mmCIF file of C-alpha atoms in Angstrom:
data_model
loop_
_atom_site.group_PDB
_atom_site.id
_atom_site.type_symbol
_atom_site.label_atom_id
_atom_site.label_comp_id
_atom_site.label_asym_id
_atom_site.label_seq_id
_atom_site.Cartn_x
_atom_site.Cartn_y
_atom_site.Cartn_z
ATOM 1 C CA UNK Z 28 -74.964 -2.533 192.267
ATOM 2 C CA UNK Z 29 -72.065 -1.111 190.465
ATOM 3 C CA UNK Z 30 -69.769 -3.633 188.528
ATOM 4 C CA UNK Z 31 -67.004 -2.768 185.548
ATOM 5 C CA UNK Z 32 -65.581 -5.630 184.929
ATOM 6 C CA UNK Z 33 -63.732 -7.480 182.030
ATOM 7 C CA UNK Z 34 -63.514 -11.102 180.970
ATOM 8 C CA UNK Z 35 -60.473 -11.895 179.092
ATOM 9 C CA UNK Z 36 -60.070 -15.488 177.486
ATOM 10 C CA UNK Z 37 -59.289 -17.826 174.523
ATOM 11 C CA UNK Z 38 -61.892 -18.882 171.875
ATOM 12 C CA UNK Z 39 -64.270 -21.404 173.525
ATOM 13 C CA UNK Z 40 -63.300 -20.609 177.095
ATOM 14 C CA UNK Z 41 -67.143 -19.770 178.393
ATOM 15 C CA UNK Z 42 -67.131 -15.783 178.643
ATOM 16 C CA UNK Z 43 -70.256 -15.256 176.865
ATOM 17 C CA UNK Z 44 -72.144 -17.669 178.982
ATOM 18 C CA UNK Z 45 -71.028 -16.474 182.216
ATOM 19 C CA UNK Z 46 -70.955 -12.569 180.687
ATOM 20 C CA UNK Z 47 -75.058 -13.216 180.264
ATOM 21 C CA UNK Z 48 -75.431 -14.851 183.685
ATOM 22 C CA UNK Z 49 -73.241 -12.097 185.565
ATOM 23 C CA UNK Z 50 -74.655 -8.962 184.226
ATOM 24 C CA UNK Z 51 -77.920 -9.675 183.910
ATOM 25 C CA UNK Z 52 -77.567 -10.984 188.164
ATOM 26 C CA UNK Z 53 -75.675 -7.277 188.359
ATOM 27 C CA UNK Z 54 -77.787 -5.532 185.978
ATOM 28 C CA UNK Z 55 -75.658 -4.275 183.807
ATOM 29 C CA UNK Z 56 -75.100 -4.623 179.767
ATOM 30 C CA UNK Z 57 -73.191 -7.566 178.406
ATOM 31 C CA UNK Z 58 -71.537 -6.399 175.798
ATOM 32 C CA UNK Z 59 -69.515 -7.919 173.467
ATOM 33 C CA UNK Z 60 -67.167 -6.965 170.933
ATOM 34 C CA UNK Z 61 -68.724 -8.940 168.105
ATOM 35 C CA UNK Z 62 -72.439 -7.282 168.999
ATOM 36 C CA UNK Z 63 -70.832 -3.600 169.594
ATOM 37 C CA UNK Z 64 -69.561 -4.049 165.846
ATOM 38 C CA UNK Z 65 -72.559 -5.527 163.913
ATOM 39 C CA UNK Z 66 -75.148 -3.105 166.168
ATOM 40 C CA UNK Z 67 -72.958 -0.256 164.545
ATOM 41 C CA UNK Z 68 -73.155 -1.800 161.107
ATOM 42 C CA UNK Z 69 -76.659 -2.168 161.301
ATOM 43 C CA UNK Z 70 -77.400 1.001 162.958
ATOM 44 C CA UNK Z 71 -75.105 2.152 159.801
ATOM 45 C CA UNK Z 72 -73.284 5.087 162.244
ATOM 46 C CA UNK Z 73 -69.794 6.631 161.031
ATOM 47 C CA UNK Z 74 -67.924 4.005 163.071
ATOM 48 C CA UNK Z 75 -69.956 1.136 162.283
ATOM 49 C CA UNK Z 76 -69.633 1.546 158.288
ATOM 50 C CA UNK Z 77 -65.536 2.126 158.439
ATOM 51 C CA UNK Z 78 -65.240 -1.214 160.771
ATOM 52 C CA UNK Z 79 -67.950 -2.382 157.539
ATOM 53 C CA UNK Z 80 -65.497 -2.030 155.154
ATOM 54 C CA UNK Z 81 -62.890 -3.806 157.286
ATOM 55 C CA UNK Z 82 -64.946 -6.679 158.170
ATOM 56 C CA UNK Z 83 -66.119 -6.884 154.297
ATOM 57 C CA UNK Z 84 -62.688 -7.897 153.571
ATOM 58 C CA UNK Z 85 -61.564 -10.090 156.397
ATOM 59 C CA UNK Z 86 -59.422 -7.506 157.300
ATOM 60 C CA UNK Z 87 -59.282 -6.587 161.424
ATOM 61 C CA UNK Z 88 -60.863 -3.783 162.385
ATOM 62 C CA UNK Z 89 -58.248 -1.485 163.672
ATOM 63 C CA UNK Z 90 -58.204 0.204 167.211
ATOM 64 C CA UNK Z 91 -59.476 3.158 166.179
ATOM 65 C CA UNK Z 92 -62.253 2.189 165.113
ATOM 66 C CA UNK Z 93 -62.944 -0.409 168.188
ATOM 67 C CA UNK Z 94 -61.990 1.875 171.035
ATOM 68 C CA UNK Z 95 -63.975 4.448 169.027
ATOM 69 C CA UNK Z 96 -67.581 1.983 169.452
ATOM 70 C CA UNK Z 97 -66.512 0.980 172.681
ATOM 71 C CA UNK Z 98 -66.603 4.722 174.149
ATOM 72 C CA UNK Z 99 -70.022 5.537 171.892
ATOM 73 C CA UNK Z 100 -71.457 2.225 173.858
ATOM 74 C CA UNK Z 101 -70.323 2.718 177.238
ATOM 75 C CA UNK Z 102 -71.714 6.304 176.955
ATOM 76 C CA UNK Z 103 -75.152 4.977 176.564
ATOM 77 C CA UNK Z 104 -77.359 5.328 179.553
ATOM 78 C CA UNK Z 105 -77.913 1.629 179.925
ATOM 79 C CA UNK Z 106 -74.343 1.184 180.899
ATOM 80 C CA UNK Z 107 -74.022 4.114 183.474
ATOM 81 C CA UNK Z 108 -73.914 2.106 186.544
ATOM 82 C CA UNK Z 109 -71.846 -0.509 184.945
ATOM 83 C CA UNK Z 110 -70.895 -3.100 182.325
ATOM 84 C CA UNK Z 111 -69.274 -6.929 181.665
ATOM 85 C CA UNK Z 112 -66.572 -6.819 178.346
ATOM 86 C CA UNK Z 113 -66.390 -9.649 176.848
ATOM 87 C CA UNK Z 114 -63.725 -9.328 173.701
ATOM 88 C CA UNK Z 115 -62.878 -6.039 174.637
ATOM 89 C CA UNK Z 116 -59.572 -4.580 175.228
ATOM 90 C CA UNK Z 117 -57.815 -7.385 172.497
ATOM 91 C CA UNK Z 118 -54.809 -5.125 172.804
ATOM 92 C CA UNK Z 119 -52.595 -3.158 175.011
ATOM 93 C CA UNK Z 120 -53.297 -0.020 173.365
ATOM 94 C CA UNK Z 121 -57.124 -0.647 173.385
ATOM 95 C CA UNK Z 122 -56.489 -1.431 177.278
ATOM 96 C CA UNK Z 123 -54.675 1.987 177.410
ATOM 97 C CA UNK Z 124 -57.024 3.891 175.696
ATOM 98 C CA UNK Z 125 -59.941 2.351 177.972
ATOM 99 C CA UNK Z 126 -58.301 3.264 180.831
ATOM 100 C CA UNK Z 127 -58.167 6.810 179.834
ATOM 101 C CA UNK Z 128 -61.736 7.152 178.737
ATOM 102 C CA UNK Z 129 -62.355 5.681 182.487
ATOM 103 C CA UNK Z 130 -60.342 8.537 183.698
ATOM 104 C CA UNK Z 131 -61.635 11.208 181.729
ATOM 105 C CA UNK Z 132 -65.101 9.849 183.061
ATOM 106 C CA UNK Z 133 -63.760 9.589 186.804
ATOM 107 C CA UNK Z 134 -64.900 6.245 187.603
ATOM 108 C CA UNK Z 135 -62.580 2.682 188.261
ATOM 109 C CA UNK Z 136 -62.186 -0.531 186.299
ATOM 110 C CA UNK Z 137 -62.871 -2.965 189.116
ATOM 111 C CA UNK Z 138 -61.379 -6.828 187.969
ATOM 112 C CA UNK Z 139 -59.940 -8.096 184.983
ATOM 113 C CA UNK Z 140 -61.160 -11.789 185.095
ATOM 114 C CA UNK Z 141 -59.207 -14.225 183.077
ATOM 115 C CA UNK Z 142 -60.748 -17.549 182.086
ATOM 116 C CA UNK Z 143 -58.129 -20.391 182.679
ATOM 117 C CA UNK Z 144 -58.763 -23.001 180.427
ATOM 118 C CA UNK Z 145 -56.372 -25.717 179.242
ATOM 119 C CA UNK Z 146 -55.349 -26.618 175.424
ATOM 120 C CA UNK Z 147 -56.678 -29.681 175.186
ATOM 121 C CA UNK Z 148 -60.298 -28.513 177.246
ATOM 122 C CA UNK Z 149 -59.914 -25.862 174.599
ATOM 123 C CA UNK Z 150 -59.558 -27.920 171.254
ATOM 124 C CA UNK Z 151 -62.133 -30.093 172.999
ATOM 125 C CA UNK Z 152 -64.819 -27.740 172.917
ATOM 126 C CA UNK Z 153 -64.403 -26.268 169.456
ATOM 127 C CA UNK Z 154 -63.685 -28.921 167.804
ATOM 128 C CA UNK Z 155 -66.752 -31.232 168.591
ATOM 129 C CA UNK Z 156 -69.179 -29.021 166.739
ATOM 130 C CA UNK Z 157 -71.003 -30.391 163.741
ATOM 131 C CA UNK Z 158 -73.948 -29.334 161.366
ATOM 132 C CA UNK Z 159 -76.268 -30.449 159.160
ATOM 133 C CA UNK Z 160 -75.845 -29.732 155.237
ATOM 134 C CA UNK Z 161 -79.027 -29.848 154.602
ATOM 135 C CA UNK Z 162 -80.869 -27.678 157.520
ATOM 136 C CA UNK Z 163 -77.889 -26.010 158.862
ATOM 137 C CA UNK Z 164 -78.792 -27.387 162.583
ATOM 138 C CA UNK Z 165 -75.706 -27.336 164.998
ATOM 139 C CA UNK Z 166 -74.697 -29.752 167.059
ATOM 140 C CA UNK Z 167 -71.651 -30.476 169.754
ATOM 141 C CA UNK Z 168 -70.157 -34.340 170.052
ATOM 142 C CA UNK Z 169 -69.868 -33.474 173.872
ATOM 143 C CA UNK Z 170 -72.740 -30.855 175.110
ATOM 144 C CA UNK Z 171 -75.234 -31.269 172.411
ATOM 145 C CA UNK Z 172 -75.041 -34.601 170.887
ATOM 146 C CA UNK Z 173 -77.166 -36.280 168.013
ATOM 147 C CA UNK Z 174 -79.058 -39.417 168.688
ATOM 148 C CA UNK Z 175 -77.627 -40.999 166.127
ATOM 149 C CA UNK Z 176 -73.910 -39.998 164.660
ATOM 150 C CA UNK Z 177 -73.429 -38.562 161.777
ATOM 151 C CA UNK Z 178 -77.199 -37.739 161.403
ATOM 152 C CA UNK Z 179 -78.875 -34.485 162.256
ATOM 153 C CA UNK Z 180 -82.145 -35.014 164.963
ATOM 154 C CA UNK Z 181 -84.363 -32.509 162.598
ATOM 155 C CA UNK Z 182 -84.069 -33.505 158.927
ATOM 156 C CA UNK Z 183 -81.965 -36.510 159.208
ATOM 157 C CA UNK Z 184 -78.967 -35.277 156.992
ATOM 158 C CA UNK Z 185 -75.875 -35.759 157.194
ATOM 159 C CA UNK Z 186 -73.808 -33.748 159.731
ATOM 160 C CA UNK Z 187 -70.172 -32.654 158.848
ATOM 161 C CA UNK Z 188 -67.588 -30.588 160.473
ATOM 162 C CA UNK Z 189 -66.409 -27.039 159.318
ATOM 163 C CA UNK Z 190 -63.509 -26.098 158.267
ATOM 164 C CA UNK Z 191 -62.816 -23.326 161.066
ATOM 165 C CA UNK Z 192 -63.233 -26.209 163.415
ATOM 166 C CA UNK Z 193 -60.825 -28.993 161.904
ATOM 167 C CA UNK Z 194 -57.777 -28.847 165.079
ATOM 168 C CA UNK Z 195 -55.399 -27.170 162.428
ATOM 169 C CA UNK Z 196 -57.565 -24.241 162.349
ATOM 170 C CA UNK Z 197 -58.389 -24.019 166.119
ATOM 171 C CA UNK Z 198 -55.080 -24.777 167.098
ATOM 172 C CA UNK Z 199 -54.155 -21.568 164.901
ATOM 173 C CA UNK Z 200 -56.652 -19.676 166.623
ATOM 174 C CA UNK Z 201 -55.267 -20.076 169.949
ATOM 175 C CA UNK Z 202 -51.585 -19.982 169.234
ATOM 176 C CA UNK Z 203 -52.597 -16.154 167.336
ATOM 177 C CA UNK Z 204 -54.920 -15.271 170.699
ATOM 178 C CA UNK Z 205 -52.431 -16.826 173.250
ATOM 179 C CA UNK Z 206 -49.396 -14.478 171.373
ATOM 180 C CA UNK Z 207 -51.883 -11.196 170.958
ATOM 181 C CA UNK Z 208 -53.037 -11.448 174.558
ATOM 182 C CA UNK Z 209 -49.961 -12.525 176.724
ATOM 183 C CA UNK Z 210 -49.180 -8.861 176.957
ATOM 184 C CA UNK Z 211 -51.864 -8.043 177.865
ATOM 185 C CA UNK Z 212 -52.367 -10.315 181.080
ATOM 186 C CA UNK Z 213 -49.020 -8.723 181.881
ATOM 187 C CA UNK Z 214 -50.606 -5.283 181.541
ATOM 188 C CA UNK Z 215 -53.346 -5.979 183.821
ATOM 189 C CA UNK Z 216 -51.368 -8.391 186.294
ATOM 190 C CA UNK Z 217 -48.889 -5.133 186.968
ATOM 191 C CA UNK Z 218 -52.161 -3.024 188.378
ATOM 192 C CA UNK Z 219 -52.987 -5.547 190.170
ATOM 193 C CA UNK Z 220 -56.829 -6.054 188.761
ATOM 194 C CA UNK Z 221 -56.256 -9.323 187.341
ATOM 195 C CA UNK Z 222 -57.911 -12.820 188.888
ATOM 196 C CA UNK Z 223 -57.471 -16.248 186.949
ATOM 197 C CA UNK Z 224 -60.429 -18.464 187.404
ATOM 198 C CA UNK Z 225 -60.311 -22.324 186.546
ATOM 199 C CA UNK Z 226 -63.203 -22.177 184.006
ATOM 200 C CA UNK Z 227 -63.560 -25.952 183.235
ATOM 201 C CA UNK Z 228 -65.891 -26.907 186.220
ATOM 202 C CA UNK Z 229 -69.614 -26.525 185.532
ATOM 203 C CA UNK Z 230 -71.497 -23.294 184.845
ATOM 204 C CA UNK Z 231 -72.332 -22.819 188.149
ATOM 205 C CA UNK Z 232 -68.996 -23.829 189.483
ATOM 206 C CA UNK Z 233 -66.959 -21.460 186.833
ATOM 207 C CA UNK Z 234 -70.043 -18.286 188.232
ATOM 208 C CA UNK Z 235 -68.772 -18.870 191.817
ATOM 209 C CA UNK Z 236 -65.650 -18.979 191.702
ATOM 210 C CA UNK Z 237 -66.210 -15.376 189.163
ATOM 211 C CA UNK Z 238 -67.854 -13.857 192.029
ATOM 212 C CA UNK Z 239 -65.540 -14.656 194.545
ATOM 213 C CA UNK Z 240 -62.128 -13.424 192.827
ATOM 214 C CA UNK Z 241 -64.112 -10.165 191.756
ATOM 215 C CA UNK Z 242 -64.840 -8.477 195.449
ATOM 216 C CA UNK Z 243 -66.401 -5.812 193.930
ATOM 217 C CA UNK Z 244 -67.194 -3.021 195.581
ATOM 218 C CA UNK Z 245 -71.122 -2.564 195.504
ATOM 219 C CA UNK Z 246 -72.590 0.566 195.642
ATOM 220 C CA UNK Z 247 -76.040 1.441 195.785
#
């Protein structure tokens, strides 16, 4: 089967788990943005050690330098019959250049899937996570509990909450992705590749409701 698909969604709204589930069903590479860019640092290539110097400094990397790693990855052999983004376009101008490395290469984008999620689902989930000071074991108040608050199940320390959890910061986090990717949606909505799924059911309910606004168009 042949499936090129993206999965476009807020912090915390489930891509990565249903971005593991889909592709490997499809057979096809999962790959995210966050992976493309530390497999290139490691791998130390041209691309990967000029996003390195962004990243050192907390900078972004620009679109260059991402579109630039996105076309060395999808021209890997691995992702000839097809791929799951997840993180990838962030931008309309990453979108556009995407599109015209799919030209150049003669083959379609099939769906743009966006993962509906509300604010408060949203601050929810990344909020609730806590870890342990002393072992560094993570936790979630809601998924992945401890048996006892405040105390961590392996060591017994204490557990506290990050900073880049508190609400101020996630609320931050969403207001910057909700601005950055609004366009974007647009973009996609005006080809008319975009589906919204409700992606605050359960896994499995969130994976069947992914396969049926895709329709993809299998080939053998």
């Amino acid at each position: 089967m042949s499936a090129r698909v993206i999965f476009l969604g807020p912090p915390g709204a489930g891509k990565g788990t249903q971005a593991d589930r889909l592709a490997t069903e499809w057979g096809v590479p999962h790959i995210a943005t966050g992976d493309m860019l530390r497999e290139a640092v490691q791998e130390g290539t041209r691309l990967g050690l000029e996003a390195k110097r962004y990243m050192d400094s907390g900078a972004l990397v620009p679109d260059e330098v991402v579109i630039g790693l996105a076309e060395e990855r999808l021209g890997e052999p691995d992702a000839a019959r097809g791929w799951v983004l997840d993180g990838f376009p962030r931008t309309v101008p990453q979108a556009e250049a995407l599109d015209s490395l799919l030209r150049r290469k003669g083959i379609d984008l099939d769906r743009v899937i966006f993962f509906d999620v509300s604010r408060d689902e949203l601050l929810r989930r990344l909020t609730g996570r806590r870890v342990c000071r002393q072992c560094g074991t993570a936790f979630h108040l809601v998924f992945s509990p401890p048996a006892k608050p405040d105390r961590c199940d392996r060591c017994g320390g204490p557990l506290y909450q990050r900073a880049d959890d508190a609400e101020s910061a996630v609320a931050h986090r969403l207001e910057v992705y909700t601005k950055q990717t609004a366009p974007l949606l647009d973009y996609y909505r005006q080809r008319g590749i975009l589906t919204t799924v409700p992606a605050e059911g359960k896994v499995e309910e969130v994976t069947s409701a992914i396969r049926h606004g895709l329709r993809l168009k299998v080939t053998s």
